[in-house]
Coordinates of C-alpha atoms in Angstrom, one line a residue:
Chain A
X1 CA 127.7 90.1 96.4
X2 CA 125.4 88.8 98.7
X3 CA 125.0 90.7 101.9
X4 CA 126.7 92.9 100.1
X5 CA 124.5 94.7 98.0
X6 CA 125.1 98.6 97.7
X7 CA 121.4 99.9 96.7
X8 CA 122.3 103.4 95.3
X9 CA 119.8 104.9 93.4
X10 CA 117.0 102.8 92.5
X11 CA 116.1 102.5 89.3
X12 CA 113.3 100.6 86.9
X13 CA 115.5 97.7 85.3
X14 CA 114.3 95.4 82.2
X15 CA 113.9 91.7 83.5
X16 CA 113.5 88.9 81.0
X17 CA 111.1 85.9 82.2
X18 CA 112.9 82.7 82.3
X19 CA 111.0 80.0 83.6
X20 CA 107.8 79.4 85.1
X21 CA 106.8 76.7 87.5
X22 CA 103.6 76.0 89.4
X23 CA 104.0 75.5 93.0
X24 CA 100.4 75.0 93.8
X25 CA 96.7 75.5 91.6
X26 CA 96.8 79.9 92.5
X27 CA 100.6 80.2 93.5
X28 CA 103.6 80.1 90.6
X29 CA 107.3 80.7 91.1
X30 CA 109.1 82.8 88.2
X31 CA 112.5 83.1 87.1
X32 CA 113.8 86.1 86.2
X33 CA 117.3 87.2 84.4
X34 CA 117.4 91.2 85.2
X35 CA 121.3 92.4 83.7
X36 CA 122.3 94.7 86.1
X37 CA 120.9 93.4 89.1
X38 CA 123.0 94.2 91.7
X39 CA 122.5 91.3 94.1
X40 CA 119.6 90.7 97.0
X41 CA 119.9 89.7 100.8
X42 CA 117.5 86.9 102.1
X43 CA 114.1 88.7 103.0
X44 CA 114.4 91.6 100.6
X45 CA 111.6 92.3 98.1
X46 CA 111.4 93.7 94.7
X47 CA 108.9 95.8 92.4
X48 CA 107.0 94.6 89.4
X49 CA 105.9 97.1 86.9
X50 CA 103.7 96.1 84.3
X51 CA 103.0 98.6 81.6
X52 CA 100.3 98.0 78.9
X53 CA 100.1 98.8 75.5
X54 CA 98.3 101.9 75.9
X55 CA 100.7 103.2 78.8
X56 CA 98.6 102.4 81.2
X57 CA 100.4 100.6 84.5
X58 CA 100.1 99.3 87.5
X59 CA 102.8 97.9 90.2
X60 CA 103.3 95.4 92.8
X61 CA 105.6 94.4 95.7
X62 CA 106.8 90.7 95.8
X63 CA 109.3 89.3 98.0
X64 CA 112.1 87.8 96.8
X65 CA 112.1 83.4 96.9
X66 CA 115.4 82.3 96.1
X67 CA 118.4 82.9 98.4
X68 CA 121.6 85.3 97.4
X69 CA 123.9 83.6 94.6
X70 CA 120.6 81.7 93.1
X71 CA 119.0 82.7 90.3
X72 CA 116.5 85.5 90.9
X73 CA 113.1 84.2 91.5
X74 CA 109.9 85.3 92.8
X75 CA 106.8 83.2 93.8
X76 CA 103.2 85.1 93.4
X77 CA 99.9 84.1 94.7
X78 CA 97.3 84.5 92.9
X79 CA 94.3 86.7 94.6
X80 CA 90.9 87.1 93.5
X81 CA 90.2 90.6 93.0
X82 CA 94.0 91.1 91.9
X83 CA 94.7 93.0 88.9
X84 CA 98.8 92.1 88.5
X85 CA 98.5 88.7 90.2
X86 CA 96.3 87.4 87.6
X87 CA 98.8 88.2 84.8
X88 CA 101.5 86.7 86.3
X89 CA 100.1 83.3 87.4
X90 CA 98.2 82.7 84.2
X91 CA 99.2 84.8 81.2
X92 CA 103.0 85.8 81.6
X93 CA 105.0 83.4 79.8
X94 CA 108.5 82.4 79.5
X95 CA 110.1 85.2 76.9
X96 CA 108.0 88.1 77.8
X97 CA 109.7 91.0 80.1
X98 CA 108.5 93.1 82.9
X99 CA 110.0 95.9 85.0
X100 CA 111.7 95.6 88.4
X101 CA 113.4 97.7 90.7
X102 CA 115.3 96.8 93.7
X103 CA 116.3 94.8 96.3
X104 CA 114.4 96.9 98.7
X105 CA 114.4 96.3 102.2
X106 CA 117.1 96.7 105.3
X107 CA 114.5 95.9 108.0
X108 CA 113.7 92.3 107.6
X109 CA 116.4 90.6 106.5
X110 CA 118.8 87.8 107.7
X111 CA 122.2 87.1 107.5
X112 CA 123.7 84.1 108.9
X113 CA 126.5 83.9 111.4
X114 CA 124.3 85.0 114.4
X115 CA 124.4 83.3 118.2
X116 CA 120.5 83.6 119.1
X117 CA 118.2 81.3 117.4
X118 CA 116.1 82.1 114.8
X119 CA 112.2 81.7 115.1
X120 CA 110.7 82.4 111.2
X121 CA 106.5 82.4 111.1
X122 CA 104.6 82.4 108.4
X123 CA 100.9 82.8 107.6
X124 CA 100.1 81.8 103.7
X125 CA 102.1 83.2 101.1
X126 CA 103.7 85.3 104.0
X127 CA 106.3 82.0 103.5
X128 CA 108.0 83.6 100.4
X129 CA 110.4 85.4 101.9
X130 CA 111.5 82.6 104.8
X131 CA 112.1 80.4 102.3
X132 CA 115.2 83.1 100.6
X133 CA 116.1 82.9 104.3
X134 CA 116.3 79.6 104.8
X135 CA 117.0 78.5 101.6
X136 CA 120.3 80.9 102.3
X137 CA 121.2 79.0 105.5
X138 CA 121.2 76.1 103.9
X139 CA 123.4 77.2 101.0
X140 CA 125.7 78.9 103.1
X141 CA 126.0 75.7 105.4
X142 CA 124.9 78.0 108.2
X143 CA 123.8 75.5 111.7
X144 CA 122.1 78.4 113.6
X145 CA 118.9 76.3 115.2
X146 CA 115.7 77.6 113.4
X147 CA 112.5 77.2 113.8
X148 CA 109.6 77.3 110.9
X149 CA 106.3 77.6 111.6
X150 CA 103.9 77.7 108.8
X151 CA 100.3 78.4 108.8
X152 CA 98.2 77.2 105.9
X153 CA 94.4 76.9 105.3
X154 CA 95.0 73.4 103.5
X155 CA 97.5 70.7 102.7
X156 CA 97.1 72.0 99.4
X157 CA 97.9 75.4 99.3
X158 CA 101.3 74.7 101.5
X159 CA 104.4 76.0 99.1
X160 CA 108.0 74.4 99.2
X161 CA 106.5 71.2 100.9
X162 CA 109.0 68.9 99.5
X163 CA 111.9 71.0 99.9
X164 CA 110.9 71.8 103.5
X165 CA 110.8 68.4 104.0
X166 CA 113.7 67.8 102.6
X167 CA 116.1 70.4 104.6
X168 CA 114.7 69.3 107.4
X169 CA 115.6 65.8 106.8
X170 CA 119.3 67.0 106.9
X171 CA 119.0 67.2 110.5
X172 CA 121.3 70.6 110.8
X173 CA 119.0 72.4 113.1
X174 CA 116.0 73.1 111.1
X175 CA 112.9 72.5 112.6
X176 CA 109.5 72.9 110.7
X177 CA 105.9 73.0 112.3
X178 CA 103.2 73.1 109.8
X179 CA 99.6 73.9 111.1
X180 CA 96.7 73.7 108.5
X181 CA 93.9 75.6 110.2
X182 CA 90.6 75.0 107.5
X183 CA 91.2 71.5 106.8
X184 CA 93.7 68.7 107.4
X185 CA 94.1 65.4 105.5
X186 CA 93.3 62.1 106.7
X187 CA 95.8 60.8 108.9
X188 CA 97.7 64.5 109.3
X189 CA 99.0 64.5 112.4
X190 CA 100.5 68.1 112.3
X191 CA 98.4 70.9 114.1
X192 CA 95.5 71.9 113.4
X193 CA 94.9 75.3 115.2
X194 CA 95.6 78.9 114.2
X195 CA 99.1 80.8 115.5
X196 CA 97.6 81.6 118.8
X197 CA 99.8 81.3 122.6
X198 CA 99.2 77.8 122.4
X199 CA 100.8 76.7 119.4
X200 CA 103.3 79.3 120.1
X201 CA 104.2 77.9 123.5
X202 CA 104.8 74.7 122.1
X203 CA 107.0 75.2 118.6
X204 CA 108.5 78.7 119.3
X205 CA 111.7 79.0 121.5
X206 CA 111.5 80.2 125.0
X207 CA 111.3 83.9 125.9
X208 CA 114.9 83.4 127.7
X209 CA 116.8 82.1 124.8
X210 CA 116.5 85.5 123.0
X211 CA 115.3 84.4 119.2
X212 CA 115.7 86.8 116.6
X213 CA 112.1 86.3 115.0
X214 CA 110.2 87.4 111.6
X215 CA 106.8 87.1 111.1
X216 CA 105.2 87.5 107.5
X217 CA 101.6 87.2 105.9
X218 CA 98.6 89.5 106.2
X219 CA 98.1 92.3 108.8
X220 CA 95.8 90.1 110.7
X221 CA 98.0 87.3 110.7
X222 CA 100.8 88.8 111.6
X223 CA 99.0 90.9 114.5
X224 CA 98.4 87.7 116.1
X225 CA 101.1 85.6 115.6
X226 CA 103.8 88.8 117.2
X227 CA 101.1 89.0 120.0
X228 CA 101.2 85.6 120.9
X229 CA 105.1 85.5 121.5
X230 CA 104.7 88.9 123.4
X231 CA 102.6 87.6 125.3
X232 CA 104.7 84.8 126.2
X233 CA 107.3 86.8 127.1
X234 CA 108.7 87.6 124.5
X235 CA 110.8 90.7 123.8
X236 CA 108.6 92.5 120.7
X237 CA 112.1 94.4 120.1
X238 CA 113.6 91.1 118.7
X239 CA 110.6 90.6 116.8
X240 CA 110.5 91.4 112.8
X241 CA 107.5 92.0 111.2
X242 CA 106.4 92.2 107.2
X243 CA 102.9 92.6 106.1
X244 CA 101.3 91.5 102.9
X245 CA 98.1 92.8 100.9
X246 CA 96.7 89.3 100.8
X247 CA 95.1 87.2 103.2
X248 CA 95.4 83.4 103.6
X249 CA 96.7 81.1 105.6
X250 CA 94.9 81.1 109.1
Chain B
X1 CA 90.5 98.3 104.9
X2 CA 94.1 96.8 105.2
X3 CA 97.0 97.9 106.4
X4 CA 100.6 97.2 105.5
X5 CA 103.9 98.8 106.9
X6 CA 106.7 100.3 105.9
X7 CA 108.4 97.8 104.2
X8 CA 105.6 97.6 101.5
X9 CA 107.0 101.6 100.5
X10 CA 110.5 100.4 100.7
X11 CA 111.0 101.2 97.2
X12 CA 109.2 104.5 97.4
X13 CA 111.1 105.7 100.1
X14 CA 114.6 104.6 98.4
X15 CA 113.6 106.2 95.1
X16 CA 113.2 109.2 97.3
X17 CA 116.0 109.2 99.1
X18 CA 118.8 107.6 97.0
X19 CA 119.5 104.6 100.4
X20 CA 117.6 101.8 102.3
X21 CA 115.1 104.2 104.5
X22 CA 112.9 100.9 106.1
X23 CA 115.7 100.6 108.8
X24 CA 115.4 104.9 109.4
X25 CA 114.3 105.7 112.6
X26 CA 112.0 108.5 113.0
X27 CA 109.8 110.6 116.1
X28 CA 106.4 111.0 115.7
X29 CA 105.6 114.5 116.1
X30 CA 102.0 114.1 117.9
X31 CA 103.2 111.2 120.7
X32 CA 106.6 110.9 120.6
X33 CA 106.3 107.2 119.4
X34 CA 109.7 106.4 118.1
X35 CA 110.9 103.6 115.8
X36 CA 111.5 102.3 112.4
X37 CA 109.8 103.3 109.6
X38 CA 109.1 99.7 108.7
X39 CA 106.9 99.8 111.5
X40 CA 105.0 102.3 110.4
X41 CA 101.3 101.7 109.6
X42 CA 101.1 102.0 105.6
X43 CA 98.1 102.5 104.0
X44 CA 99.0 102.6 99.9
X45 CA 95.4 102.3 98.2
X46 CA 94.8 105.8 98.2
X47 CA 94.7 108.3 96.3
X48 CA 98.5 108.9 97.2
X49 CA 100.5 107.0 100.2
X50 CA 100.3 107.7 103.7
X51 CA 102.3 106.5 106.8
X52 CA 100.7 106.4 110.5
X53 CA 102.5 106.6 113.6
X54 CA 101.8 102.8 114.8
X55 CA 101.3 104.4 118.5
X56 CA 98.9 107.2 117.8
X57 CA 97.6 106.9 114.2
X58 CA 98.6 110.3 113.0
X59 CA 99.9 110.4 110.2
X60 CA 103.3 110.8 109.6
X61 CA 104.0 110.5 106.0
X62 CA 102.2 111.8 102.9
X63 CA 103.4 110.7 99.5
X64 CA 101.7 111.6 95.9
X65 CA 103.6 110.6 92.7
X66 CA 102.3 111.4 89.1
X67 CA 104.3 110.7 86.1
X68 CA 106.8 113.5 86.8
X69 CA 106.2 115.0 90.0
X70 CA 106.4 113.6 93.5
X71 CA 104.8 115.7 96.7
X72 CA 106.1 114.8 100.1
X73 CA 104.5 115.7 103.4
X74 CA 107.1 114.5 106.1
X75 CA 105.3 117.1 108.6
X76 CA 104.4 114.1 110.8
X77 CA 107.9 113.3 112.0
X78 CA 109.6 115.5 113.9
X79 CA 113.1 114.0 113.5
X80 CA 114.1 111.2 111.2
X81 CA 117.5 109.4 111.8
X82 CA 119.1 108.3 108.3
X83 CA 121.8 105.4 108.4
X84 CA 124.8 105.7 106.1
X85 CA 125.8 102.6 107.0
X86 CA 122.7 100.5 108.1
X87 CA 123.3 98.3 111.6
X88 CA 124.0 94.7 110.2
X89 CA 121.0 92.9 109.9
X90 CA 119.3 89.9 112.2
X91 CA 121.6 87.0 113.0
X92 CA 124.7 88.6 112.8
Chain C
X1 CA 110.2 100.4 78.7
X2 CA 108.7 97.4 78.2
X3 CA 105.1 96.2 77.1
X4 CA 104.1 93.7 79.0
X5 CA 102.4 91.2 76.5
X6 CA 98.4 90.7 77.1
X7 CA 98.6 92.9 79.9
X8 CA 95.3 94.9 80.6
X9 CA 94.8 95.3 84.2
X10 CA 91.1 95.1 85.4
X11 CA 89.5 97.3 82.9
X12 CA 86.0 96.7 81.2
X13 CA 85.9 97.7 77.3
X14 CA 84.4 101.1 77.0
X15 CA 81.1 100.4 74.8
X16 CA 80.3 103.3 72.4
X17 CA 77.0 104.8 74.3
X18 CA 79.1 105.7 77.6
X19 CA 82.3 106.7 75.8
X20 CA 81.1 110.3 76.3
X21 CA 80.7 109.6 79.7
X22 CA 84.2 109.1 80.6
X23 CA 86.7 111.7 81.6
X24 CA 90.0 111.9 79.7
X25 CA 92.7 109.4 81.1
X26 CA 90.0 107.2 82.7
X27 CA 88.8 103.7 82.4
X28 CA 85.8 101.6 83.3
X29 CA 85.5 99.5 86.4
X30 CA 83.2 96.8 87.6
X31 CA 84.1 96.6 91.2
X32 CA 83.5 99.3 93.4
X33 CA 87.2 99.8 94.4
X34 CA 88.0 100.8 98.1
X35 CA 90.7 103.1 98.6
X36 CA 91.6 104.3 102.2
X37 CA 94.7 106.8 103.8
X38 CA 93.8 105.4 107.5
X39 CA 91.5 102.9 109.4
X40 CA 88.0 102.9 109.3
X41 CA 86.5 104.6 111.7
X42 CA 83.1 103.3 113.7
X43 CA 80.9 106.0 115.2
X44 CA 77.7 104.7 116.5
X45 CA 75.0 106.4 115.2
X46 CA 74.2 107.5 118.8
X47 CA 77.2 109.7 119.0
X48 CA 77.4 110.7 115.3
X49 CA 76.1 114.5 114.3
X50 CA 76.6 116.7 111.5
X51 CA 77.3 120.2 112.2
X52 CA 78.1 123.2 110.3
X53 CA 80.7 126.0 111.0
X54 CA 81.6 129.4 110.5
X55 CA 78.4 130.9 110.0
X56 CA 76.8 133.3 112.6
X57 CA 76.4 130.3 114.9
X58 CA 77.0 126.6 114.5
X59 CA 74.3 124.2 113.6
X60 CA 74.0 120.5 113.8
X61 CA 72.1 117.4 113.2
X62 CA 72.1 114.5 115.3
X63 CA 71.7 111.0 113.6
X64 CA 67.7 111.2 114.4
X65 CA 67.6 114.5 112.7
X66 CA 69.9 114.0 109.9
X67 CA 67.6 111.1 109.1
X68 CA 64.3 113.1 109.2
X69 CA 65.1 115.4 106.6
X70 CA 63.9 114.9 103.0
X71 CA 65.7 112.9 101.2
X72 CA 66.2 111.7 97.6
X73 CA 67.6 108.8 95.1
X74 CA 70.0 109.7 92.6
X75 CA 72.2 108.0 90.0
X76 CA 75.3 109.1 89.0
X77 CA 79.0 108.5 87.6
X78 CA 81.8 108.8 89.7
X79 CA 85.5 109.3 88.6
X80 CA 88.0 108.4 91.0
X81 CA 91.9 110.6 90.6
X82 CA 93.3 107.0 90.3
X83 CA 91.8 106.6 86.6
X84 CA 88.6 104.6 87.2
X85 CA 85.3 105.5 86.8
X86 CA 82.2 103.9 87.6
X87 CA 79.1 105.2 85.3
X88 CA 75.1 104.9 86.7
X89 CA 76.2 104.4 90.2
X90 CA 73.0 104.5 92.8
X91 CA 73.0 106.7 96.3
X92 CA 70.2 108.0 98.4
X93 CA 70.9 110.7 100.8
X94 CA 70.2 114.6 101.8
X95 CA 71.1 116.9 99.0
X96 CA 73.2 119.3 100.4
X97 CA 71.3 122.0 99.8
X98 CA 68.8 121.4 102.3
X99 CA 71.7 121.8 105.0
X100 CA 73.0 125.0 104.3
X101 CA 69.8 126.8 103.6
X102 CA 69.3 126.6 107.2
X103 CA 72.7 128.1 107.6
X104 CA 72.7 132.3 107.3
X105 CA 76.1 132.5 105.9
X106 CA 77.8 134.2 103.1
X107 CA 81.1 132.0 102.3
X108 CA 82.2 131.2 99.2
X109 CA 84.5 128.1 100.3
X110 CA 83.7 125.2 102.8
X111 CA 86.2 122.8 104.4
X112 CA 84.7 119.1 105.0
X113 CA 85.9 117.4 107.9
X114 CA 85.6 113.8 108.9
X115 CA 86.3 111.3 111.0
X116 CA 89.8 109.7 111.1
X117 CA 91.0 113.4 110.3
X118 CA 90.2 113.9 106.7
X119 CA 89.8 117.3 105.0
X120 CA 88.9 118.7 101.5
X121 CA 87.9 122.0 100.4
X122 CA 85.5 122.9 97.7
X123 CA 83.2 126.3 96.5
X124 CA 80.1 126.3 97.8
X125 CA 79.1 127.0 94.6
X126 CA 79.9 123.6 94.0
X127 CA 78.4 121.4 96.7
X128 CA 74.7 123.7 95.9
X129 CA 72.2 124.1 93.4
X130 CA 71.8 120.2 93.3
X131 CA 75.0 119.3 93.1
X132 CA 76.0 117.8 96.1
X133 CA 74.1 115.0 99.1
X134 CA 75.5 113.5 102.3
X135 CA 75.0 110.3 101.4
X136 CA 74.0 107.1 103.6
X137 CA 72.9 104.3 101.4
X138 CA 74.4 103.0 98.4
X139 CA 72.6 100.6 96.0
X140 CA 70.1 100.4 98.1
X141 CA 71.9 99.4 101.4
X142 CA 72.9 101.1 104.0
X143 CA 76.4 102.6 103.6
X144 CA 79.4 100.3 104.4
X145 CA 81.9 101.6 106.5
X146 CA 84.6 100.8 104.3
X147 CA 82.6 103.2 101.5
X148 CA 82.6 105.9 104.1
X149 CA 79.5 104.9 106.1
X150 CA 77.3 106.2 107.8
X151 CA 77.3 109.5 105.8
X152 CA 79.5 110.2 103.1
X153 CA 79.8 113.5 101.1
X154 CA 79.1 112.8 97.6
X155 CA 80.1 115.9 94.7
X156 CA 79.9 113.3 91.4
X157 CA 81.2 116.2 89.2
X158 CA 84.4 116.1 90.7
X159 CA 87.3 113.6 91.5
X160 CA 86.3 111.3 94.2
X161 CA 88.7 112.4 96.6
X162 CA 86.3 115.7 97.2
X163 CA 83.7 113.0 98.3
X164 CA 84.7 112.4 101.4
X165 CA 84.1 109.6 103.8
X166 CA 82.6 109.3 107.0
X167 CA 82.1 113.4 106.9
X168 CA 81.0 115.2 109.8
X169 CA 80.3 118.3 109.0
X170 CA 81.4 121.7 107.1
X171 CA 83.6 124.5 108.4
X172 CA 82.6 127.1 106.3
X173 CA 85.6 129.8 105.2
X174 CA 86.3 132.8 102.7
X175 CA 88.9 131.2 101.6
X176 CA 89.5 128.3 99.7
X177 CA 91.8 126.4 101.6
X178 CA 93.6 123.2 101.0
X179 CA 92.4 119.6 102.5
X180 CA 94.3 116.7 103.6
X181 CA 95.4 116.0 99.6
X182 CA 95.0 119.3 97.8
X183 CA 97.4 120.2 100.3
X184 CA 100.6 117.8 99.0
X185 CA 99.9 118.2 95.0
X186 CA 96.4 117.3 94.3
X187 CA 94.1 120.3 92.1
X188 CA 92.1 122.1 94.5
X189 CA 89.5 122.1 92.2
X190 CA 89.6 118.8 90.5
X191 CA 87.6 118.8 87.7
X192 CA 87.8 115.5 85.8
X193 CA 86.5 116.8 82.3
X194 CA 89.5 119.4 82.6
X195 CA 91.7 116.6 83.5
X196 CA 92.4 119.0 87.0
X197 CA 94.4 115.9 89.0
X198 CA 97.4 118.1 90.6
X199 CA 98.4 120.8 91.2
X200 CA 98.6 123.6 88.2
X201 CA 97.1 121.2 85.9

């Protein structure tokens, strides 16, 4: 099953909405039972289609939140101009059914077991699919020493915060960085800077100790963030990178 | 306008070609560039799809899908390198 | 497959006045959507020029030029392949007229070419007679790049693709032959009253 899953043809399946849960005021995590889904790895993504009544549709890419072996769950960010986003943070309800198709994705994926570090960087809602991955190291018991950095606008709009906290409170080698680049709380004593060599220099691992990195949020994030570590040094072959439509978080 | 990469036609691509194609590694025709296809500079708010060669810009890749018909333009690449068995992934 | 309960998409209501308006398989929008198969490209206006191909001998406007011909306003509704239209949209710019009758030519197709390497062919026949303009302002501003400025081709009575961004100029042919997406399955014509989206439609 997981790491595991044989992708064959790909193919439209019926998935039935099973919970709902807001993780911020524009961001909502939803549950999904899809019979028939063959099983994800951590960092895959999957295809909504949404089909109205007059046949009209339109489809979107979402990564995939919860690890292998949990139920399947995506977490969508509501953006301003979106046409599917807005459906599925504020209308769709438990009940209702939408299409997906996938896992998709063979590129930017982890699996644990590995003897490098791992170096995961995310800009916004580019933290979606991290959290699968290390959501999946922790269910998996997996110690490989990882480093989160997470780049937010606001306290506010930071997703997983508890559970972040929380897995990192287990002290098994995860270690998470937060920087909140528009506005920090009082008394937040995190950083305060955008991904730049800087901030790089001092959470990311050295150049020497070979990290197998991934990178995830908009193009422009993600431009900086991967030429930061190159230009630290590091090797851009070991580097990962997943771009999303939306922008946010730096 | 934005850009994504190949991982955001993942799906596409699979439809297509019946097995994971993001970790396919093709030749860019005009430069030589050569690499995965995840890397390559998608652009999918168009009128159809199109890939760029993330070293030159040319483009690569042309998809167009109506409701039964899909058109491919893979005259971009010279060579693509398909994967039965795709190299294990990141940490392994 | 499924409905998907309450959804709509981003769709305005069709009112009954501009019903006749819109194309079969086509829906209203608001925005002004921005679709794009590369970067955008930035010429200065220092280096940009239009020219015109294939006829006895090449002619071509610099930026200076371009501007000094006459010009005029026009309002019309646009239908974009991707099923939205926009209705009373507002362009100034050179009808495209006043280019080729400075050109001694007797072609019956052109090919537009632009910068970032779009193509699309069309009749002359259809880019004449007032029914075609370079366009460099739209709603009263000066084209945004991400629109296509500084000059955009704009041929309203066909799909929107034929309007093509940051165009540079014409190569005129005697055949009709196939741009960057009438090449890989869209219409060469593209007529949106005749539905004309792909190919043998």
């Amino acid at each position: 099953m997981a790491g595991a899953a044989v992708l064959g043809r790909l193919t439209w399946l019926v998935a039935k909405v099973v919970g709902v849960a807001a993780e911020t005021a524009r961001v909502r995590t939803i549950v999904l039972d899809v019979p028939g889904w063959p099983g994800h790895r951590a960092g895959q993504h999957l295809d909504v289609r949404l089909t109205a009544e007059d046949g009209y549709q339109a489809q979107r890419s979402y990564s995939i939140a919860s690890p292998p072996g949990e139920p399947l769950s995506i977490t969508v960010e509501e953006l301003d101009d979106g046409e599917v986003s807005p459906y599925l943070t504020r209308e769709l309800r438990e009940g209702d059914e939408i299409e997906v198709r996938g896992p998709i994705g063979g590129y930017f994926v982890w699996e644990p077991g590995g003897k490098d570090p791992l170096l995961l960087v995310a800009g916004g809602s580019g933290i979606v699919p991290l959290m699968a991955m290390v959501r999946h190291r922790a269910a998996t018991g997996d110690r490989t020493p990882t480093r989160l950095v997470y780049s937010s606008r606001r306290i506010d709009e930071v997703l997983y915060a508890g559970e972040l906290e929380e897995l990192e409170s287990r002290g098994d080698g995860l270690e998470v960085a937060v920087t909140l680049t528009r506005e920090q709380p009082p008394g937040w004593n995190g950083y305060a800077r955008r991904v730049d060599t800087e901030l790089m220099r001092e959470v990311a691992w050295a150049p020497e100790q070979h990290p197998a990195v991934f990178i995830c949020g908009s193009t422009g994030f993600v431009e900086a963030a991967a030429g930061a570590l190159v230009a630290l040094g590091h090797d851009p072959l070991g580097i990962k990178t997943e771009r999303f439509g939306a922008t946010g978080g730096g | 306008m934005e850009r994504l990469d190949g991982n955001a036609i993942g799906g596409v691509l699979a439809e297509i070609f019946g097995t994971e194609m993001t970790v396919a590694v093709g030749v860019c025709g005009s430069c030589g560039t050569t690499g995965q296809m995840a890397e390559m500079h998608v652009y999918v708010r168009a009128p159809g799809i199109v890939a760029r060669c993330p070293g030159c810009e040319s483009v690569l890749v042309k998809i167009v899908q109506s409701e039964r018909r899909t058109w491919l333009d893979f005259s971009g690449l010279r060579t693509m390198q398909i994967d039965a068995t795709p190299p294990p992934a990141a940490g392994r | 497959m499924p409905i998907s309960r309450g959804f709509r998409g981003r769709r305005s209501p069709v009112d009954d006045d501009v019903a006749g308006r819109v194309p079969p398989g086509q829906h209203l929008v608001d925005d002004f959507p921005v679709l794009s198969a590369g970067p955008t490209p930035h010429t200065p206006l220092d280096e940009w020029s239009f020219e015109i191909r294939g006829a006895a001998e090449p002619v071509s406007w610099t930026w200076q030029e371009f501007r000094d011909l006459p010009s005029e306003s026009v309002t019309v509704d646009i239908h974009c392949v991707t099923k939205w239209s926009k209705i009373d949209t507002s362009w100034e710019g050179v009808s495209v007229d006043t280019l080729l009758d400075v050109v001694e030519h007797d072609a019956a197709y052109l090919l537009a070419f632009c910068d970032g390497g779009y193509t699309t062919n069309l009749p002359v026949e259809d880019v004449t007679d007032g029914k075609a303009w370079l366009a460099y302002s739209y709603e009263g501003e000066p084209l945004d790049p991400e629109h296509g400025g500084p000059v955009r081709l704009l041929v309203p009575h066909l799909y929107f693709w034929k309007s093509a961004k940051w165009v540079r100029g014409f190569v005129l042919r005697d055949e009709d032959e196939p741009g960057f997406w009438e090449s890989n399955g869209y219409h060469l014509y593209g007529d949106p009253w005749r539905e004309q989206r792909y190919w043998g439609d």
